[in-house]
Amino acid sequence: AGQDTANQLRTLGEAYKIWQETLKDPTSVIYFGLSGDMVVAGLTPTLTFLVEHRMIDVFFSQGANLYHDFARTIGYPRLKTSPQQIDDVTIREKGGVRVYDVIEPAEPQNVSKVVVAHVAKRMWEEGHRVVTTRQFYYYVGKMLNEWNLVRSEGILTTCYRNNIPIFVAGPESSVTAMDLAAAQHIE
């Protein structure tokens, strides 16, 4: 409906029309890029719907979005807040971290270290010596599924099950990548 209005809403309406035409063409490949804190903002159910219904063929993301997806997938909730509601010192004392106007537990950062170490070990045992972001995030999704850690559908697990590749530009922007770097010292 927005394609007959003005400014960015018109552009969004035009993009929607192009997307609809692309979905009808079986030779098209749809690349989806995710940036900003959209997982923290709650976009994951929409994205998993798009993947499950084959409306995305290739997924690109920042590493931070996939860390937040990991935390959500394994069952860590987020709460909406603002600096006026609760200050950062209190949030930290209660074991949380603020991501703009959302609070999430700090605990998934500890869980991520363990999971990533096991992912790295398994990949090493299977002969992977040089790993792309596509391979790494495929394995994270695979192992979350295999280990029954999925509490809420996420991007990683849904892309794994639907064989949608995930590529990450700037993986160093996430806790997960730091955990992978640290995992090289774990036997």
GROMACS .gro file of C-alpha atoms in nm:
model
  187
    1ALA     CA    1   0.000   0.000   0.000
    2GLY     CA    2   0.293   0.232   0.061
    3GLN     CA    3   0.416   0.236  -0.297
    4ASP     CA    4   0.172   0.516  -0.384
    5THR     CA    5   0.282   0.743  -0.098
    6ALA     CA    6   0.607   0.937  -0.060
    7ASN     CA    7   0.963   0.914   0.066
    8GLN     CA    8   1.090   0.590   0.222
    9LEU     CA    9   0.745   0.435   0.253
   10ARG     CA   10   0.712   0.458  -0.125
   11THR     CA   11   1.057   0.302  -0.164
   12LEU     CA   12   0.960   0.022   0.073
   13GLY     CA   13   0.642  -0.038  -0.127
   14GLU     CA   14   0.844  -0.053  -0.448
   15ALA     CA   15   1.091  -0.295  -0.289
   16TYR     CA   16   0.801  -0.514  -0.181
   17LYS     CA   17   0.666  -0.521  -0.538
   18ILE     CA   18   1.009  -0.619  -0.675
   19TRP     CA   19   1.043  -0.888  -0.407
   20GLN     CA   20   0.703  -1.034  -0.501
   21GLU     CA   21   0.811  -1.052  -0.866
   22THR     CA   22   1.142  -1.212  -0.765
   23LEU     CA   23   0.968  -1.479  -0.557
   24LYS     CA   24   0.772  -1.585  -0.868
   25ASP     CA   25   1.090  -1.637  -1.072
   26PRO     CA   26   1.243  -1.979  -0.993
   27THR     CA   27   1.580  -1.870  -1.133
   28SER     CA   28   1.616  -1.580  -0.887
   29VAL     CA   29   1.845  -1.594  -0.587
   30ILE     CA   30   1.735  -1.373  -0.297
   31TYR     CA   31   2.013  -1.238  -0.077
   32PHE     CA   32   1.903  -1.097   0.257
   33GLY     CA   33   2.124  -0.860   0.454
   34LEU     CA   34   2.066  -0.799   0.824
   35SER     CA   35   2.240  -0.513   1.003
   36GLY     CA   36   2.173  -0.314   1.314
   37ASP     CA   37   2.037  -0.467   1.631
   38MET     CA   38   1.732  -0.617   1.466
   39VAL     CA   39   1.747  -0.950   1.652
   40VAL     CA   40   1.747  -0.765   1.983
   41ALA     CA   41   1.458  -0.558   1.850
   42GLY     CA   42   1.254  -0.876   1.798
   43LEU     CA   43   1.275  -0.940   1.423
   44THR     CA   44   1.374  -1.310   1.455
   45PRO     CA   45   1.023  -1.461   1.415
   46THR     CA   46   0.977  -1.268   1.090
   47LEU     CA   47   1.316  -1.379   0.961
   48THR     CA   48   1.262  -1.745   1.047
   49PHE     CA   49   0.925  -1.729   0.868
   50LEU     CA   50   1.097  -1.593   0.555
   51VAL     CA   51   1.360  -1.870   0.567
   52GLU     CA   52   1.106  -2.147   0.630
   53HIS     CA   53   0.893  -2.028   0.338
   54ARG     CA   54   1.192  -2.007   0.103
   55MET     CA   55   1.172  -1.631   0.064
   56ILE     CA   56   1.545  -1.601   0.140
   57ASP     CA   57   1.815  -1.802  -0.039
   58VAL     CA   58   2.129  -1.655   0.120
   59PHE     CA   59   2.153  -1.479   0.457
   60PHE     CA   60   2.410  -1.209   0.540
   61SER     CA   61   2.442  -1.067   0.890
   62GLN     CA   62   2.662  -0.892   1.137
   63GLY     CA   63   2.817  -1.128   1.390
   64ALA     CA   64   2.649  -0.950   1.681
   65ASN     CA   65   2.302  -1.029   1.546
   66LEU     CA   66   2.389  -1.398   1.538
   67TYR     CA   67   2.519  -1.393   1.894
   68HIS     CA   68   2.191  -1.238   2.010
   69ASP     CA   69   2.007  -1.497   1.801
   70PHE     CA   70   2.207  -1.772   1.977
   71ALA     CA   71   2.113  -1.632   2.319
   72ARG     CA   72   1.745  -1.610   2.227
   73THR     CA   73   1.745  -1.957   2.071
   74ILE     CA   74   1.880  -2.126   2.384
   75GLY     CA   75   1.612  -1.959   2.594
   76TYR     CA   76   1.738  -1.632   2.733
   77PRO     CA   77   1.465  -1.367   2.731
   78ARG     CA   78   1.497  -0.994   2.679
   79LEU     CA   79   1.318  -0.717   2.860
   80LYS     CA   80   1.234  -0.376   2.724
   81THR     CA   81   1.361  -0.086   2.933
   82SER     CA   82   1.500   0.265   2.919
   83PRO     CA   83   1.770   0.447   3.116
   84GLN     CA   84   1.490   0.620   3.308
   85GLN     CA   85   1.345   0.286   3.424
   86ILE     CA   86   1.662   0.117   3.548
   87ASP     CA   87   2.023   0.231   3.553
   88ASP     CA   88   2.316   0.033   3.412
   89VAL     CA   89   2.475  -0.033   3.752
   90THR     CA   90   2.158  -0.202   3.877
   91ILE     CA   91   2.128  -0.401   3.554
   92ARG     CA   92   2.486  -0.525   3.589
   93GLU     CA   93   2.440  -0.609   3.958
   94LYS     CA   94   2.142  -0.826   3.861
   95GLY     CA   95   2.346  -1.011   3.593
   96GLY     CA   96   2.224  -0.829   3.286
   97VAL     CA   97   2.353  -0.613   3.005
   98ARG     CA   98   2.181  -0.332   2.820
   99VAL     CA   99   2.152  -0.327   2.442
  100TYR     CA  100   2.003   0.016   2.380
  101ASP     CA  101   1.652  -0.009   2.527
  102VAL     CA  102   1.662  -0.384   2.592
  103ILE     CA  103   1.809  -0.583   2.880
  104GLU     CA  104   1.935  -0.934   2.831
  105PRO     CA  105   2.112  -1.167   3.073
  106ALA     CA  106   2.492  -1.176   3.067
  107GLU     CA  107   2.487  -1.553   3.124
  108PRO     CA  108   2.459  -1.650   2.752
  109GLN     CA  109   2.811  -1.510   2.711
  110ASN     CA  110   2.935  -1.792   2.937
  111VAL     CA  111   2.724  -2.052   2.758
  112SER     CA  112   2.850  -1.929   2.421
  113LYS     CA  113   3.211  -2.000   2.526
  114VAL     CA  114   3.129  -2.363   2.597
  115VAL     CA  115   2.918  -2.419   2.285
  116VAL     CA  116   3.168  -2.250   2.054
  117ALA     CA  117   3.456  -2.451   2.203
  118HIS     CA  118   3.266  -2.773   2.132
  119VAL     CA  119   3.178  -2.657   1.780
  120ALA     CA  120   3.544  -2.573   1.713
  121LYS     CA  121   3.659  -2.908   1.852
  122ARG     CA  122   3.411  -3.101   1.638
  123MET     CA  123   3.504  -2.908   1.326
  124TRP     CA  124   3.872  -2.978   1.396
  125GLU     CA  125   3.802  -3.348   1.449
  126GLU     CA  126   3.617  -3.357   1.117
  127GLY     CA  127   3.920  -3.213   0.938
  128HIS     CA  128   3.834  -2.846   0.909
  129ARG     CA  129   4.154  -2.641   0.936
  130VAL     CA  130   4.043  -2.320   0.767
  131VAL     CA  131   3.682  -2.225   0.831
  132THR     CA  132   3.459  -1.975   0.657
  133THR     CA  133   3.182  -1.793   0.840
  134ARG     CA  134   2.938  -1.997   0.634
  135GLN     CA  135   3.083  -2.324   0.768
  136PHE     CA  136   3.113  -2.203   1.124
  137TYR     CA  137   2.757  -2.070   1.159
  138TYR     CA  138   2.622  -2.380   0.981
  139TYR     CA  139   2.785  -2.593   1.251
  140VAL     CA  140   2.653  -2.373   1.531
  141GLY     CA  141   2.298  -2.414   1.397
  142LYS     CA  142   2.352  -2.786   1.345
  143MET     CA  143   2.484  -2.848   1.694
  144LEU     CA  144   2.215  -2.640   1.865
  145ASN     CA  145   1.963  -2.867   1.691
  146GLU     CA  146   2.154  -3.190   1.763
  147TRP     CA  147   2.205  -3.105   2.128
  148ASN     CA  148   1.837  -3.013   2.179
  149LEU     CA  149   1.927  -2.662   2.295
  150VAL     CA  150   1.657  -2.493   2.086
  151ARG     CA  151   1.409  -2.324   2.319
  152SER     CA  152   1.293  -2.067   2.065
  153GLU     CA  153   1.336  -2.087   1.688
  154GLY     CA  154   1.625  -1.878   1.568
  155ILE     CA  155   1.804  -1.772   1.254
  156LEU     CA  156   2.097  -2.011   1.305
  157THR     CA  157   1.881  -2.318   1.360
  158THR     CA  158   1.623  -2.237   1.093
  159CYS     CA  159   1.889  -2.162   0.831
  160TYR     CA  160   2.065  -2.488   0.919
  161ARG     CA  161   1.749  -2.696   0.884
  162ASN     CA  162   1.658  -2.526   0.555
  163ASN     CA  163   2.013  -2.535   0.415
  164ILE     CA  164   2.029  -2.157   0.381
  165PRO     CA  165   2.391  -2.037   0.395
  166ILE     CA  166   2.480  -1.763   0.643
  167PHE     CA  167   2.770  -1.529   0.569
  168VAL     CA  168   2.905  -1.282   0.821
  169ALA     CA  169   3.097  -0.970   0.730
  170GLY     CA  170   3.297  -0.852   1.027
  171PRO     CA  171   3.252  -1.159   1.250
  172GLU     CA  172   3.476  -0.994   1.506
  173SER     CA  173   3.178  -0.778   1.604
  174SER     CA  174   3.037  -1.058   1.815
  175VAL     CA  175   3.095  -1.246   2.136
  176THR     CA  176   3.079  -1.566   1.930
  177ALA     CA  177   3.386  -1.476   1.724
  178MET     CA  178   3.582  -1.387   2.035
  179ASP     CA  179   3.481  -1.724   2.179
  180LEU     CA  180   3.604  -1.897   1.862
  181ALA     CA  181   3.941  -1.721   1.890
  182ALA     CA  182   3.966  -1.831   2.255
  183ALA     CA  183   3.865  -2.188   2.170
  184GLN     CA  184   4.198  -2.255   1.998
  185HIS     CA  185   4.350  -2.297   2.342
  186ILE     CA  186   4.098  -2.556   2.461
  187GLU     CA  187   4.176  -2.925   2.428
   0.00000   0.00000   0.00000
